[in-house]
PDB file of C-alpha atoms in Angstrom:
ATOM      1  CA  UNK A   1      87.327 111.660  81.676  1.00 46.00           C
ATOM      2  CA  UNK A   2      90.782 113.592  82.193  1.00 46.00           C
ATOM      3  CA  UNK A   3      91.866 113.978  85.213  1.00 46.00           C
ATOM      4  CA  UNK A   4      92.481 117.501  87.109  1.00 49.00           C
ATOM      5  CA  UNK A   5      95.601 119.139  87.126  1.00 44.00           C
ATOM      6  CA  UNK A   6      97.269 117.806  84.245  1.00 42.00           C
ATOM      7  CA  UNK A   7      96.645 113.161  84.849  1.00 43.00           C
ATOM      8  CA  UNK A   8      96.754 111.003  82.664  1.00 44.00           C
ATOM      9  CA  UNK A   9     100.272 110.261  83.552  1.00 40.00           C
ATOM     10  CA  UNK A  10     101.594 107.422  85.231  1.00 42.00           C
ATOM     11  CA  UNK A  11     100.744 103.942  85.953  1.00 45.00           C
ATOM     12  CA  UNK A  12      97.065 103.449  85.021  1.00 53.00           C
ATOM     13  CA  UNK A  13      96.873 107.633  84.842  1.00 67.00           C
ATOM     14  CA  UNK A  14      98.145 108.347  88.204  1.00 82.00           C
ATOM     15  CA  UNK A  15     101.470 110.163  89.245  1.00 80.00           C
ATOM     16  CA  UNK A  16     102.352 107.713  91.965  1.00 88.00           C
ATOM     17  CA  UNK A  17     101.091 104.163  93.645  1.00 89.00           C
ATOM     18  CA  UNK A  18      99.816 106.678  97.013  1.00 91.00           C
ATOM     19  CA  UNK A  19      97.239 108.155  94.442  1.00 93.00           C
ATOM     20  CA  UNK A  20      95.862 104.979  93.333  1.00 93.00           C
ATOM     21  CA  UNK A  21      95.554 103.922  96.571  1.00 94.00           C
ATOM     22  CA  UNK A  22      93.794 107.415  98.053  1.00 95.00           C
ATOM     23  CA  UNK A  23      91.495 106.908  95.268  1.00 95.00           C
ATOM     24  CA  UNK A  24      90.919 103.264  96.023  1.00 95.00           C
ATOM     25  CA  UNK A  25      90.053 104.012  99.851  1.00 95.00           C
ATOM     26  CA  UNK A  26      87.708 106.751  98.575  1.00 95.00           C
ATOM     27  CA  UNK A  27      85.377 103.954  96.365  1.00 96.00           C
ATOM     28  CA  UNK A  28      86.129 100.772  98.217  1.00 96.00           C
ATOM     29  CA  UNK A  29      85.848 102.259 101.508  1.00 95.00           C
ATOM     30  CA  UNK A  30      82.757 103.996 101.178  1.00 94.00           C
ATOM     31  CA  UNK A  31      81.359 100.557  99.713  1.00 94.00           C
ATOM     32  CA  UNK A  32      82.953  99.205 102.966  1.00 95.00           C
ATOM     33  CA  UNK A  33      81.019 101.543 105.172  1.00 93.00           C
ATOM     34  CA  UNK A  34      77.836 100.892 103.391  1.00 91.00           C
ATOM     35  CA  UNK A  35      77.610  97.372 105.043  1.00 92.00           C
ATOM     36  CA  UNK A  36      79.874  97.989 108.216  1.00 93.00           C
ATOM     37  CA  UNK A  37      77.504 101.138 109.464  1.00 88.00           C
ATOM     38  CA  UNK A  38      74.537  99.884 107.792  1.00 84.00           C
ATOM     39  CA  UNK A  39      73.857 102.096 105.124  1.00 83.00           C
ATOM     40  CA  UNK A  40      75.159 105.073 107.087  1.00 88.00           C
ATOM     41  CA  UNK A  41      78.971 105.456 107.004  1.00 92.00           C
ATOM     42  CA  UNK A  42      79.479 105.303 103.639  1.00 92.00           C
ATOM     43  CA  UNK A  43      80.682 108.563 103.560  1.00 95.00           C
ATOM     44  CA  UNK A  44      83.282 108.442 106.088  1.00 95.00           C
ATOM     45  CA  UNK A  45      86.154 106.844 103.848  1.00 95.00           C
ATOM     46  CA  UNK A  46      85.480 109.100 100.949  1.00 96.00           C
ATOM     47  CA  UNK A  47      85.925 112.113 103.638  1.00 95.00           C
ATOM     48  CA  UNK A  48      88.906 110.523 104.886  1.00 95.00           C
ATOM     49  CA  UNK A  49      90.662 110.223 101.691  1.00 95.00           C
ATOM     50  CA  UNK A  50      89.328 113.729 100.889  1.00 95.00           C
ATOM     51  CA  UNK A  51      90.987 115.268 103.838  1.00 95.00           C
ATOM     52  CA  UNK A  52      94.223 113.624 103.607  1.00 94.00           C
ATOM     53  CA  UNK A  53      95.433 113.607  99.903  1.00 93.00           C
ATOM     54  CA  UNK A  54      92.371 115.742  98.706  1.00 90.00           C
ATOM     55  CA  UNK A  55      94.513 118.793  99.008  1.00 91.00           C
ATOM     56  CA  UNK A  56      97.708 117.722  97.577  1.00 92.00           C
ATOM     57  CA  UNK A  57      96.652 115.853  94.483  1.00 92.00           C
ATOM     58  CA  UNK A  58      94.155 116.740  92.444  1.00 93.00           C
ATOM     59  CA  UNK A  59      93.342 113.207  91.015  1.00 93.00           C
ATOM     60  CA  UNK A  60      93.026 112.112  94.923  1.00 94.00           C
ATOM     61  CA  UNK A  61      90.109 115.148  95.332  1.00 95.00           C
ATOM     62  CA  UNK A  62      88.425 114.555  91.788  1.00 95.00           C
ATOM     63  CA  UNK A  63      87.666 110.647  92.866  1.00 95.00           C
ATOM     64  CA  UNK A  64      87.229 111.420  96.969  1.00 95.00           C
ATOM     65  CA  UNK A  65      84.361 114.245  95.526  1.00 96.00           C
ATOM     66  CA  UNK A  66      82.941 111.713  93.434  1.00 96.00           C
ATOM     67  CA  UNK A  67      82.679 108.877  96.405  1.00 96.00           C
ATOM     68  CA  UNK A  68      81.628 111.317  98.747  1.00 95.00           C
ATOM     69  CA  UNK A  69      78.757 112.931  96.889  1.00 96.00           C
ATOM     70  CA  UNK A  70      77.759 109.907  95.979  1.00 96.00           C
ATOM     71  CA  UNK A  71      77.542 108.237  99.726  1.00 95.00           C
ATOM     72  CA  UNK A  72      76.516 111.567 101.065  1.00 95.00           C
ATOM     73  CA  UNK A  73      73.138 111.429  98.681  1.00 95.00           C
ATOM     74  CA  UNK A  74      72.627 107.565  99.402  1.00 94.00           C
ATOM     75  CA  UNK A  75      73.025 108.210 103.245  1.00 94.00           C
ATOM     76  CA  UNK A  76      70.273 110.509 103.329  1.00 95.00           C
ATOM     77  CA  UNK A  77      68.330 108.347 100.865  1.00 94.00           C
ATOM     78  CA  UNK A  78      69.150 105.403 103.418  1.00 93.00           C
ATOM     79  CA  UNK A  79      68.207 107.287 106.816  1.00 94.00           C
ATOM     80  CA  UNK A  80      64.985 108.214 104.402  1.00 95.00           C
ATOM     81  CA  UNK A  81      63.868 104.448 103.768  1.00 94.00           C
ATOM     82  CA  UNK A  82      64.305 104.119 107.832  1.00 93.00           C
ATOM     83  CA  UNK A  83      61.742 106.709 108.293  1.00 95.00           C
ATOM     84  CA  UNK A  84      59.767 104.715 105.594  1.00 95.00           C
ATOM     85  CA  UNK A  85      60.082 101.574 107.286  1.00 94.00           C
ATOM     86  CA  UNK A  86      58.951 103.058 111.020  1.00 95.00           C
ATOM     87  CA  UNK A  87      55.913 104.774 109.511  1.00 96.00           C
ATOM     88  CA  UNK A  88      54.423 102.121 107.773  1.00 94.00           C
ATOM     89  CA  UNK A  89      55.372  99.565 111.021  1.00 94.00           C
ATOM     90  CA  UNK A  90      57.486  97.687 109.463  1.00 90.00           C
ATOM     91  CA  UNK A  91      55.767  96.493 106.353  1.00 93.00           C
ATOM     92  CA  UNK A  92      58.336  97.628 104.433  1.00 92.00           C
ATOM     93  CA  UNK A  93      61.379  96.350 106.192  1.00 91.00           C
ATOM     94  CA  UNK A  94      62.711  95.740 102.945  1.00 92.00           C
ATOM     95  CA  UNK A  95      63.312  98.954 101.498  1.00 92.00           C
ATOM     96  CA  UNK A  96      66.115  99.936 103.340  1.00 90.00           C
ATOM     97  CA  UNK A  97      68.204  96.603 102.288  1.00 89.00           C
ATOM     98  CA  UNK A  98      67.734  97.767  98.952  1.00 91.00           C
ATOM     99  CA  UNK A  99      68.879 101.066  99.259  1.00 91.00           C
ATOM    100  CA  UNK A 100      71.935  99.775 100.837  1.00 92.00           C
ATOM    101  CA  UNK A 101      72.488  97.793  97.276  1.00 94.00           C
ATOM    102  CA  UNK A 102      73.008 100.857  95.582  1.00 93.00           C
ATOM    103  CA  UNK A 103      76.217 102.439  97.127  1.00 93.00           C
ATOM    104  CA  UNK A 104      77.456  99.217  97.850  1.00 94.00           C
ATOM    105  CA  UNK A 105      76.966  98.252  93.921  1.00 95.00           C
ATOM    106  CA  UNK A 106      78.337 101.432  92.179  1.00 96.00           C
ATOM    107  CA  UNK A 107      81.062 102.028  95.229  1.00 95.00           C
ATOM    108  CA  UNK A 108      82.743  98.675  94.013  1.00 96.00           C
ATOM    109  CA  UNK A 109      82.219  99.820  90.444  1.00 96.00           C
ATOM    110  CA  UNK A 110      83.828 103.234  91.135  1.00 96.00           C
ATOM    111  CA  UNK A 111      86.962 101.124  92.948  1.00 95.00           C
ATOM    112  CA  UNK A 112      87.044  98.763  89.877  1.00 96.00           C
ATOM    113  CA  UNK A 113      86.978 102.294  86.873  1.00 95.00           C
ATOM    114  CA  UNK A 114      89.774 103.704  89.348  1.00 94.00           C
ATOM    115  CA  UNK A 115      91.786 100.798  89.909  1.00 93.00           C
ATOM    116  CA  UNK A 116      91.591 101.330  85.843  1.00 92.00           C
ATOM    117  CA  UNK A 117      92.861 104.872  85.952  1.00 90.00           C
ATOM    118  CA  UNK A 118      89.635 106.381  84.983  1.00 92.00           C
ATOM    119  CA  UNK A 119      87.447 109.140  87.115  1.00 93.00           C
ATOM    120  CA  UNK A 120      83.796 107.122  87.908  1.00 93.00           C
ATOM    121  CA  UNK A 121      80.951 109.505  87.706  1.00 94.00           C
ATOM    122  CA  UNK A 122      78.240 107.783  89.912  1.00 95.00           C
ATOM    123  CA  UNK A 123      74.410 108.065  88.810  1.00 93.00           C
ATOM    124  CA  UNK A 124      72.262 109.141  90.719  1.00 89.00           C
ATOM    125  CA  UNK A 125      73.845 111.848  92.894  1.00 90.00           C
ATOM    126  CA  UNK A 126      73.527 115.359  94.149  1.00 91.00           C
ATOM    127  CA  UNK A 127      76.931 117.368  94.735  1.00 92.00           C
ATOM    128  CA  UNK A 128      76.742 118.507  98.155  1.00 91.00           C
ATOM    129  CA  UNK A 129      80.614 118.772  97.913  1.00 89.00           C
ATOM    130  CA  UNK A 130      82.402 121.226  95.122  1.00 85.00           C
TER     131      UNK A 130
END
């Protein structure tokens, strides 16, 4: 996908190395807060990178949107497989290890498409953030 705002330029379809590496933090970091806050701060990179370089570069926002949509939806799905777990006494300790897989999976495959210069649209998501 073409990036907003005119990318495609560049190294690897960025204007500068400081885009890369906003768009970087934004995937790898919310793959890093999947298994630092245990399934729940996965969305606090993304954020980060959103706030910071979100406004100045469009390519920054476009993959910091992405991340943190993506987190967002998996956060709730994680706090979700918590509630699971509790009800049913802990039978199903499992599930919420395997909803942690999932951001943590397609976070480092985001970080890997961007690294490549291309936008990652993650499955599974709902956009809470325009």
């Amino acid at each position: 996908m073409a990036y907003p705002g005119g990318g495609g330029y560049g190294p690897a379809g960025y204007a500068n190395n400081d885009e890369k590496t906003w768009a970087l933090v934004a995937h790898f970091g919310g793959a890093a807060g999947v298994i630092i806050g245990g399934g729940l701060l996965g969305w606090v990179a993304p954020l980060i990178a959103m706030m910071t370089r979100g406004q100045q570069s469009p390519t920054v926002r476009a993959h910091a949107v992405a991340a943190l949509n993506f987190q967002i939806t998996w956060t709730i799905a994680s706090v979700l497989a918590w509630v699971i777990t509790v009800i049913t006494c802990g039978i199903l300790f499992f599930v919420p290890m395997l909803v942690w897989l999932v951001p943590l999976i397609f976070g480092i495959i985001g970080g890997v498409k961007a690294n490549e210069g291309v936008l990652y649209r993650y499955p599974m998501t709902y956009n809470f953030v325009k």
